PDB file of N, CA and C in Angstrom:
ATOM      1  N   MET A   1      22.762 -13.868  95.869  1.00 82.00           N
ATOM      2  CA  MET A   1      22.696 -13.775  94.419  1.00 82.00           C
ATOM      3  C   MET A   1      23.907 -12.993  93.918  1.00 82.00           C
ATOM      4  N   LYS A   2      24.483 -13.482  92.883  1.00 89.00           N
ATOM      5  CA  LYS A   2      25.557 -12.730  92.244  1.00 89.00           C
ATOM      6  C   LYS A   2      25.311 -12.731  90.743  1.00 89.00           C
ATOM      7  N   VAL A   3      25.972 -11.828  90.065  1.00 90.00           N
ATOM      8  CA  VAL A   3      25.793 -11.678  88.621  1.00 90.00           C
ATOM      9  C   VAL A   3      27.069 -12.115  87.923  1.00 90.00           C
ATOM     10  N   VAL A   4      26.917 -12.980  86.939  1.00 92.00           N
ATOM     11  CA  VAL A   4      28.054 -13.420  86.136  1.00 92.00           C
ATOM     12  C   VAL A   4      27.756 -13.151  84.666  1.00 92.00           C
ATOM     13  N   LYS A   5      28.810 -12.969  83.903  1.00 93.00           N
ATOM     14  CA  LYS A   5      28.651 -12.810  82.455  1.00 93.00           C
ATOM     15  C   LYS A   5      28.687 -14.190  81.822  1.00 93.00           C
ATOM     16  N   ARG A   6      27.823 -14.372  80.867  1.00 94.00           N
ATOM     17  CA  ARG A   6      27.767 -15.660  80.168  1.00 94.00           C
ATOM     18  C   ARG A   6      27.823 -15.377  78.675  1.00 94.00           C
ATOM     19  N   ARG A   7      28.767 -15.999  78.011  1.00 96.00           N
ATOM     20  CA  ARG A   7      28.885 -15.830  76.568  1.00 96.00           C
ATOM     21  C   ARG A   7      27.818 -16.674  75.887  1.00 96.00           C
ATOM     22  N   LEU A   8      27.130 -16.073  74.940  1.00 96.00           N
ATOM     23  CA  LEU A   8      26.068 -16.767  74.217  1.00 96.00           C
ATOM     24  C   LEU A   8      26.636 -17.436  72.974  1.00 96.00           C
ATOM     25  N   SER A   9      26.022 -18.516  72.581  1.00 96.00           N
ATOM     26  CA  SER A   9      26.523 -19.255  71.421  1.00 96.00           C
ATOM     27  C   SER A   9      26.297 -18.463  70.137  1.00 96.00           C
ATOM     28  N   GLN A  10      27.190 -18.668  69.202  1.00 96.00           N
ATOM     29  CA  GLN A  10      27.057 -18.021  67.905  1.00 96.00           C
ATOM     30  C   GLN A  10      25.763 -18.480  67.231  1.00 96.00           C
ATOM     31  N   ALA A  11      25.401 -19.733  67.409  1.00 97.00           N
ATOM     32  CA  ALA A  11      24.172 -20.257  66.804  1.00 97.00           C
ATOM     33  C   ALA A  11      22.946 -19.496  67.303  1.00 97.00           C
ATOM     34  N   LEU A  12      22.928 -19.162  68.589  1.00 97.00           N
ATOM     35  CA  LEU A  12      21.803 -18.407  69.139  1.00 97.00           C
ATOM     36  C   LEU A  12      21.729 -17.015  68.524  1.00 97.00           C
ATOM     37  N   ILE A  13      22.875 -16.362  68.388  1.00 97.00           N
ATOM     38  CA  ILE A  13      22.891 -15.015  67.818  1.00 97.00           C
ATOM     39  C   ILE A  13      22.481 -15.057  66.352  1.00 97.00           C
ATOM     40  N   VAL A  14      22.996 -16.004  65.602  1.00 97.00           N
ATOM     41  CA  VAL A  14      22.633 -16.139  64.187  1.00 97.00           C
ATOM     42  C   VAL A  14      21.133 -16.398  64.059  1.00 97.00           C
ATOM     43  N   HIS A  15      20.599 -17.253  64.919  1.00 98.00           N
ATOM     44  CA  HIS A  15      19.160 -17.530  64.900  1.00 98.00           C
ATOM     45  C   HIS A  15      18.358 -16.263  65.229  1.00 98.00           C
ATOM     46  N   THR A  16      18.823 -15.506  66.215  1.00 97.00           N
ATOM     47  CA  THR A  16      18.145 -14.270  66.602  1.00 97.00           C
ATOM     48  C   THR A  16      18.164 -13.259  65.461  1.00 97.00           C
ATOM     49  N   MET A  17      19.265 -13.194  64.737  1.00 97.00           N
ATOM     50  CA  MET A  17      19.336 -12.272  63.600  1.00 97.00           C
ATOM     51  C   MET A  17      18.407 -12.726  62.479  1.00 97.00           C
ATOM     52  N   ALA A  18      18.326 -14.021  62.254  1.00 98.00           N
ATOM     53  CA  ALA A  18      17.486 -14.552  61.178  1.00 98.00           C
ATOM     54  C   ALA A  18      16.001 -14.498  61.528  1.00 98.00           C
ATOM     55  N   TYR A  19      15.681 -14.683  62.801  1.00 97.00           N
ATOM     56  CA  TYR A  19      14.279 -14.746  63.234  1.00 97.00           C
ATOM     57  C   TYR A  19      14.050 -13.847  64.453  1.00 97.00           C
ATOM     58  N   PRO A  20      14.139 -12.529  64.267  1.00 96.00           N
ATOM     59  CA  PRO A  20      13.934 -11.640  65.412  1.00 96.00           C
ATOM     60  C   PRO A  20      12.490 -11.707  65.911  1.00 96.00           C
ATOM     61  N   TYR A  21      12.318 -11.390  67.177  1.00 96.00           N
ATOM     62  CA  TYR A  21      10.981 -11.402  67.776  1.00 96.00           C
ATOM     63  C   TYR A  21      10.130 -10.333  67.103  1.00 96.00           C
ATOM     64  N   LYS A  22       8.934 -10.698  66.739  1.00 95.00           N
ATOM     65  CA  LYS A  22       8.022  -9.749  66.099  1.00 95.00           C
ATOM     66  C   LYS A  22       6.642  -9.881  66.726  1.00 95.00           C
ATOM     67  N   MET A  23       5.972  -8.762  66.830  1.00 96.00           N
ATOM     68  CA  MET A  23       4.596  -8.745  67.306  1.00 96.00           C
ATOM     69  C   MET A  23       3.781  -7.981  66.282  1.00 96.00           C
ATOM     70  N   GLU A  24       2.633  -8.509  65.981  1.00 95.00           N
ATOM     71  CA  GLU A  24       1.779  -7.850  64.996  1.00 95.00           C
ATOM     72  C   GLU A  24       1.388  -6.461  65.490  1.00 95.00           C
ATOM     73  N   HIS A  25       1.594  -5.468  64.629  1.00 96.00           N
ATOM     74  CA  HIS A  25       1.188  -4.102  64.954  1.00 96.00           C
ATOM     75  C   HIS A  25      -0.286  -3.943  64.604  1.00 96.00           C
ATOM     76  N   ILE A  26      -1.046  -3.416  65.534  1.00 97.00           N
ATOM     77  CA  ILE A  26      -2.457  -3.140  65.283  1.00 97.00           C
ATOM     78  C   ILE A  26      -2.626  -1.628  65.240  1.00 97.00           C
ATOM     79  N   PRO A  27      -3.031  -1.084  64.095  1.00 97.00           N
ATOM     80  CA  PRO A  27      -3.219   0.365  63.989  1.00 97.00           C
ATOM     81  C   PRO A  27      -4.267   0.866  64.993  1.00 97.00           C
ATOM     82  N   ALA A  28      -4.130   2.116  65.395  1.00 96.00           N
ATOM     83  CA  ALA A  28      -5.013   2.698  66.409  1.00 96.00           C
ATOM     84  C   ALA A  28      -6.484   2.612  66.022  1.00 96.00           C
ATOM     85  N   ASP A  29      -6.796   2.818  64.743  1.00 97.00           N
ATOM     86  CA  ASP A  29      -8.203   2.773  64.332  1.00 97.00           C
ATOM     87  C   ASP A  29      -8.792   1.370  64.501  1.00 97.00           C
ATOM     88  N   ARG A  30      -8.007   0.341  64.226  1.00 98.00           N
ATOM     89  CA  ARG A  30      -8.480  -1.042  64.431  1.00 98.00           C
ATOM     90  C   ARG A  30      -8.528  -1.392  65.911  1.00 98.00           C
ATOM     91  N   LEU A  31      -7.537  -0.899  66.647  1.00 97.00           N
ATOM     92  CA  LEU A  31      -7.474  -1.168  68.080  1.00 97.00           C
ATOM     93  C   LEU A  31      -8.676  -0.558  68.802  1.00 97.00           C
ATOM     94  N   ALA A  32      -9.120   0.592  68.343  1.00 97.00           N
ATOM     95  CA  ALA A  32     -10.262   1.278  68.959  1.00 97.00           C
ATOM     96  C   ALA A  32     -11.545   0.455  68.871  1.00 97.00           C
ATOM     97  N   LYS A  33     -11.616  -0.454  67.943  1.00 98.00           N
ATOM     98  CA  LYS A  33     -12.814  -1.282  67.757  1.00 98.00           C
ATOM     99  C   LYS A  33     -12.867  -2.453  68.740  1.00 98.00           C
ATOM    100  N   HIS A  34     -11.784  -2.684  69.454  1.00 98.00           N
ATOM    101  CA  HIS A  34     -11.719  -3.799  70.403  1.00 98.00           C
ATOM    102  C   HIS A  34     -12.110  -3.337  71.806  1.00 98.00           C
ATOM    103  N   SER A  35     -12.336  -4.292  72.676  1.00 98.00           N
ATOM    104  CA  SER A  35     -12.732  -3.996  74.060  1.00 98.00           C
ATOM    105  C   SER A  35     -11.591  -3.325  74.825  1.00 98.00           C
ATOM    106  N   LYS A  36     -11.953  -2.694  75.931  1.00 98.00           N
ATOM    107  CA  LYS A  36     -10.956  -2.057  76.793  1.00 98.00           C
ATOM    108  C   LYS A  36      -9.957  -3.097  77.299  1.00 98.00           C
ATOM    109  N   PHE A  37     -10.464  -4.271  77.681  1.00 98.00           N
ATOM    110  CA  PHE A  37      -9.593  -5.346  78.148  1.00 98.00           C
ATOM    111  C   PHE A  37      -8.556  -5.698  77.083  1.00 98.00           C
ATOM    112  N   PHE A  38      -8.996  -5.838  75.840  1.00 98.00           N
ATOM    113  CA  PHE A  38      -8.088  -6.187  74.753  1.00 98.00           C
ATOM    114  C   PHE A  38      -7.053  -5.090  74.548  1.00 98.00           C
ATOM    115  N   ARG A  39      -7.489  -3.831  74.558  1.00 98.00           N
ATOM    116  CA  ARG A  39      -6.559  -2.709  74.356  1.00 98.00           C
ATOM    117  C   ARG A  39      -5.501  -2.670  75.457  1.00 98.00           C
ATOM    118  N   GLU A  40      -5.921  -2.916  76.705  1.00 98.00           N
ATOM    119  CA  GLU A  40      -4.966  -2.921  77.817  1.00 98.00           C
ATOM    120  C   GLU A  40      -3.998  -4.100  77.704  1.00 98.00           C
ATOM    121  N   PHE A  41      -4.543  -5.250  77.341  1.00 98.00           N
ATOM    122  CA  PHE A  41      -3.703  -6.432  77.159  1.00 98.00           C
ATOM    123  C   PHE A  41      -2.701  -6.205  76.026  1.00 98.00           C
ATOM    124  N   TYR A  42      -3.166  -5.608  74.940  1.00 98.00           N
ATOM    125  CA  TYR A  42      -2.291  -5.327  73.805  1.00 98.00           C
ATOM    126  C   TYR A  42      -1.176  -4.362  74.223  1.00 98.00           C
ATOM    127  N   ALA A  43      -1.525  -3.326  74.986  1.00 98.00           N
ATOM    128  CA  ALA A  43      -0.529  -2.345  75.425  1.00 98.00           C
ATOM    129  C   ALA A  43       0.545  -3.014  76.286  1.00 98.00           C
ATOM    130  N   GLU A  44       0.125  -3.884  77.203  1.00 98.00           N
ATOM    131  CA  GLU A  44       1.094  -4.595  78.041  1.00 98.00           C
ATOM    132  C   GLU A  44       1.954  -5.542  77.208  1.00 98.00           C
ATOM    133  N   SER A  45       1.326  -6.226  76.279  1.00 98.00           N
ATOM    134  CA  SER A  45       2.061  -7.146  75.404  1.00 98.00           C
ATOM    135  C   SER A  45       3.059  -6.387  74.547  1.00 98.00           C
ATOM    136  N   LYS A  46       2.667  -5.218  74.075  1.00 97.00           N
ATOM    137  CA  LYS A  46       3.542  -4.385  73.242  1.00 97.00           C
ATOM    138  C   LYS A  46       4.760  -3.943  74.047  1.00 97.00           C
ATOM    139  N   GLN A  47       4.547  -3.564  75.306  1.00 98.00           N
ATOM    140  CA  GLN A  47       5.678  -3.169  76.156  1.00 98.00           C
ATOM    141  C   GLN A  47       6.661  -4.326  76.329  1.00 98.00           C
ATOM    142  N   THR A  48       6.131  -5.499  76.572  1.00 98.00           N
ATOM    143  CA  THR A  48       6.981  -6.682  76.721  1.00 98.00           C
ATOM    144  C   THR A  48       7.730  -6.971  75.424  1.00 98.00           C
ATOM    145  N   ALA A  49       7.030  -6.899  74.306  1.00 98.00           N
ATOM    146  CA  ALA A  49       7.653  -7.146  73.002  1.00 98.00           C
ATOM    147  C   ALA A  49       8.762  -6.133  72.733  1.00 98.00           C
ATOM    148  N   ASP A  50       8.522  -4.871  73.072  1.00 98.00           N
ATOM    149  CA  ASP A  50       9.536  -3.834  72.866  1.00 98.00           C
ATOM    150  C   ASP A  50      10.793  -4.124  73.686  1.00 98.00           C
ATOM    151  N   LYS A  51      10.616  -4.642  74.903  1.00 98.00           N
ATOM    152  CA  LYS A  51      11.769  -4.994  75.738  1.00 98.00           C
ATOM    153  C   LYS A  51      12.546  -6.158  75.135  1.00 98.00           C
ATOM    154  N   ILE A  52      11.824  -7.141  74.625  1.00 98.00           N
ATOM    155  CA  ILE A  52      12.475  -8.296  73.995  1.00 98.00           C
ATOM    156  C   ILE A  52      13.262  -7.855  72.770  1.00 98.00           C
ATOM    157  N   VAL A  53      12.658  -7.001  71.955  1.00 98.00           N
ATOM    158  CA  VAL A  53      13.320  -6.504  70.745  1.00 98.00           C
ATOM    159  C   VAL A  53      14.570  -5.704  71.116  1.00 98.00           C
ATOM    160  N   ALA A  54      14.483  -4.859  72.139  1.00 98.00           N
ATOM    161  CA  ALA A  54      15.642  -4.073  72.571  1.00 98.00           C
ATOM    162  C   ALA A  54      16.761  -4.986  73.079  1.00 98.00           C
ATOM    163  N   TYR A  55      16.405  -6.022  73.824  1.00 97.00           N
ATOM    164  CA  TYR A  55      17.388  -6.989  74.317  1.00 97.00           C
ATOM    165  C   TYR A  55      18.074  -7.694  73.147  1.00 97.00           C
ATOM    166  N   GLN A  56      17.275  -8.168  72.192  1.00 98.00           N
ATOM    167  CA  GLN A  56      17.846  -8.839  71.025  1.00 98.00           C
ATOM    168  C   GLN A  56      18.733  -7.889  70.228  1.00 98.00           C
ATOM    169  N   ARG A  57      18.286  -6.646  70.057  1.00 97.00           N
ATOM    170  CA  ARG A  57      19.068  -5.659  69.310  1.00 97.00           C
ATOM    171  C   ARG A  57      20.410  -5.434  69.997  1.00 97.00           C
ATOM    172  N   GLY A  58      20.403  -5.358  71.319  1.00 97.00           N
ATOM    173  CA  GLY A  58      21.644  -5.188  72.074  1.00 97.00           C
ATOM    174  C   GLY A  58      22.602  -6.350  71.871  1.00 97.00           C
ATOM    175  N   LEU A  59      22.073  -7.565  71.884  1.00 97.00           N
ATOM    176  CA  LEU A  59      22.916  -8.742  71.653  1.00 97.00           C
ATOM    177  C   LEU A  59      23.505  -8.729  70.244  1.00 97.00           C
ATOM    178  N   ILE A  60      22.684  -8.396  69.270  1.00 97.00           N
ATOM    179  CA  ILE A  60      23.143  -8.367  67.876  1.00 97.00           C
ATOM    180  C   ILE A  60      24.197  -7.284  67.684  1.00 97.00           C
ATOM    181  N   ASP A  61      23.962  -6.097  68.248  1.00 98.00           N
ATOM    182  CA  ASP A  61      24.940  -5.010  68.140  1.00 98.00           C
ATOM    183  C   ASP A  61      26.264  -5.405  68.792  1.00 98.00           C
ATOM    184  N   GLN A  62      26.181  -6.041  69.957  1.00 97.00           N
ATOM    185  CA  GLN A  62      27.380  -6.499  70.657  1.00 97.00           C
ATOM    186  C   GLN A  62      28.123  -7.541  69.818  1.00 97.00           C
ATOM    187  N   TYR A  63      27.383  -8.452  69.225  1.00 97.00           N
ATOM    188  CA  TYR A  63      27.976  -9.492  68.380  1.00 97.00           C
ATOM    189  C   TYR A  63      28.683  -8.875  67.177  1.00 97.00           C
ATOM    190  N   LYS A  64      28.048  -7.892  66.553  1.00 97.00           N
ATOM    191  CA  LYS A  64      28.657  -7.242  65.384  1.00 97.00           C
ATOM    192  C   LYS A  64      29.904  -6.455  65.766  1.00 97.00           C
ATOM    193  N   ALA A  65      29.910  -5.869  66.949  1.00 98.00           N
ATOM    194  CA  ALA A  65      31.053  -5.065  67.390  1.00 98.00           C
ATOM    195  C   ALA A  65      32.216  -5.925  67.888  1.00 98.00           C
ATOM    196  N   LYS A  66      31.915  -7.001  68.617  1.00 96.00           N
ATOM    197  CA  LYS A  66      32.960  -7.789  69.271  1.00 96.00           C
ATOM    198  C   LYS A  66      33.201  -9.160  68.653  1.00 96.00           C
ATOM    199  N   GLY A  67      32.235  -9.631  67.861  1.00 96.00           N
ATOM    200  CA  GLY A  67      32.351 -10.980  67.325  1.00 96.00           C
ATOM    201  C   GLY A  67      31.751 -12.034  68.250  1.00 96.00           C
ATOM    202  N   TYR A  68      31.235 -11.601  69.369  1.00 96.00           N
ATOM    203  CA  TYR A  68      30.537 -12.477  70.315  1.00 96.00           C
ATOM    204  C   TYR A  68      29.591 -11.611  71.138  1.00 96.00           C
ATOM    205  N   ALA A  69      28.691 -12.253  71.860  1.00 97.00           N
ATOM    206  CA  ALA A  69      27.767 -11.521  72.723  1.00 97.00           C
ATOM    207  C   ALA A  69      27.723 -12.189  74.086  1.00 97.00           C
ATOM    208  N   GLU A  70      27.620 -11.364  75.116  1.00 96.00           N
ATOM    209  CA  GLU A  70      27.517 -11.845  76.487  1.00 96.00           C
ATOM    210  C   GLU A  70      26.261 -11.263  77.120  1.00 96.00           C
ATOM    211  N   GLU A  71      25.759 -11.978  78.115  1.00 94.00           N
ATOM    212  CA  GLU A  71      24.650 -11.445  78.897  1.00 94.00           C
ATOM    213  C   GLU A  71      24.976 -11.606  80.367  1.00 94.00           C
ATOM    214  N   ASP A  72      24.402 -10.744  81.179  1.00 92.00           N
ATOM    215  CA  ASP A  72      24.539 -10.870  82.621  1.00 92.00           C
ATOM    216  C   ASP A  72      23.473 -11.835  83.105  1.00 92.00           C
ATOM    217  N   ARG A  73      23.868 -12.707  84.013  1.00 90.00           N
ATOM    218  CA  ARG A  73      22.935 -13.703  84.530  1.00 90.00           C
ATOM    219  C   ARG A  73      23.078 -13.775  86.042  1.00 90.00           C
ATOM    220  N   GLU A  74      21.950 -13.715  86.733  1.00 90.00           N
ATOM    221  CA  GLU A  74      21.967 -13.846  88.181  1.00 90.00           C
ATOM    222  C   GLU A  74      22.022 -15.324  88.546  1.00 90.00           C
ATOM    223  N   VAL A  75      22.924 -15.655  89.450  1.00 87.00           N
ATOM    224  CA  VAL A  75      23.033 -17.034  89.923  1.00 87.00           C
ATOM    225  C   VAL A  75      23.100 -17.022  91.444  1.00 87.00           C
ATOM    226  N   THR A  76      22.662 -18.109  92.030  1.00 84.00           N
ATOM    227  CA  THR A  76      22.774 -18.239  93.481  1.00 84.00           C
ATOM    228  C   THR A  76      24.187 -18.681  93.817  1.00 84.00           C
ATOM    229  N   ASP A  77      24.563 -18.504  95.048  1.00 75.00           N
ATOM    230  CA  ASP A  77      25.899 -18.914  95.485  1.00 75.00           C
ATOM    231  C   ASP A  77      26.079 -20.423  95.378  1.00 75.00           C
ATOM    232  N   ASP A  78      24.976 -21.159  95.403  1.00 74.00           N
ATOM    233  CA  ASP A  78      25.036 -22.618  95.317  1.00 74.00           C
ATOM    234  C   ASP A  78      25.374 -23.110  93.916  1.00 74.00           C
ATOM    235  N   GLU A  79      25.011 -22.303  92.924  1.00 69.00           N
ATOM    236  CA  GLU A  79      25.250 -22.729  91.543  1.00 69.00           C
ATOM    237  C   GLU A  79      26.720 -22.558  91.191  1.00 69.00           C
ATOM    238  N   GLU A  80      27.239 -23.535  90.509  1.00 58.00           N
ATOM    239  CA  GLU A  80      28.604 -23.417  90.013  1.00 58.00           C
ATOM    240  C   GLU A  80      28.503 -22.996  88.566  1.00 58.00           C
ATOM    241  N   GLU A  81      28.536 -21.703  88.351  1.00 50.00           N
ATOM    242  CA  GLU A  81      28.345 -21.143  87.015  1.00 50.00           C
ATOM    243  C   GLU A  81      29.700 -20.696  86.486  1.00 50.00           C
ATOM    244  N   THR A  82      30.011 -21.089  85.282  1.00 56.00           N
ATOM    245  CA  THR A  82      31.245 -20.637  84.659  1.00 56.00           C
ATOM    246  C   THR A  82      30.906 -19.884  83.391  1.00 56.00           C
ATOM    247  N   VAL A  83      31.739 -18.941  83.068  1.00 46.00           N
ATOM    248  CA  VAL A  83      31.568 -18.182  81.843  1.00 46.00           C
ATOM    249  C   VAL A  83      32.259 -18.942  80.732  1.00 46.00           C
ATOM    250  N   GLU A  84      31.518 -19.205  79.660  1.00 48.00           N
ATOM    251  CA  GLU A  84      32.107 -19.923  78.531  1.00 48.00           C
ATOM    252  C   GLU A  84      33.144 -19.047  77.859  1.00 48.00           C
ATOM    253  N   SER A  85      34.221 -19.640  77.439  1.00 45.00           N
ATOM    254  CA  SER A  85      35.278 -18.879  76.761  1.00 45.00           C
ATOM    255  C   SER A  85      35.098 -18.917  75.279  1.00 45.00           C
TER     256      SER A  85
END
């Protein structure tokens, strides 16, 4: 496995800025009324959502600073992966 940088399309970044990932916030008092299973599932989902939001924020910040955004991508040695210019 190796890691390569891949430039993301401007259309993807513009779409991400226009439609960022959102998860409904459930206040603690409402969450307390749900089952333990639901609360645990919500907590795990919230962690995942927070990671997605942080990733998107990083791409947007990079795009605003550089005019483009790149991501690191793991590829196998068999794949012929090129970085878009």
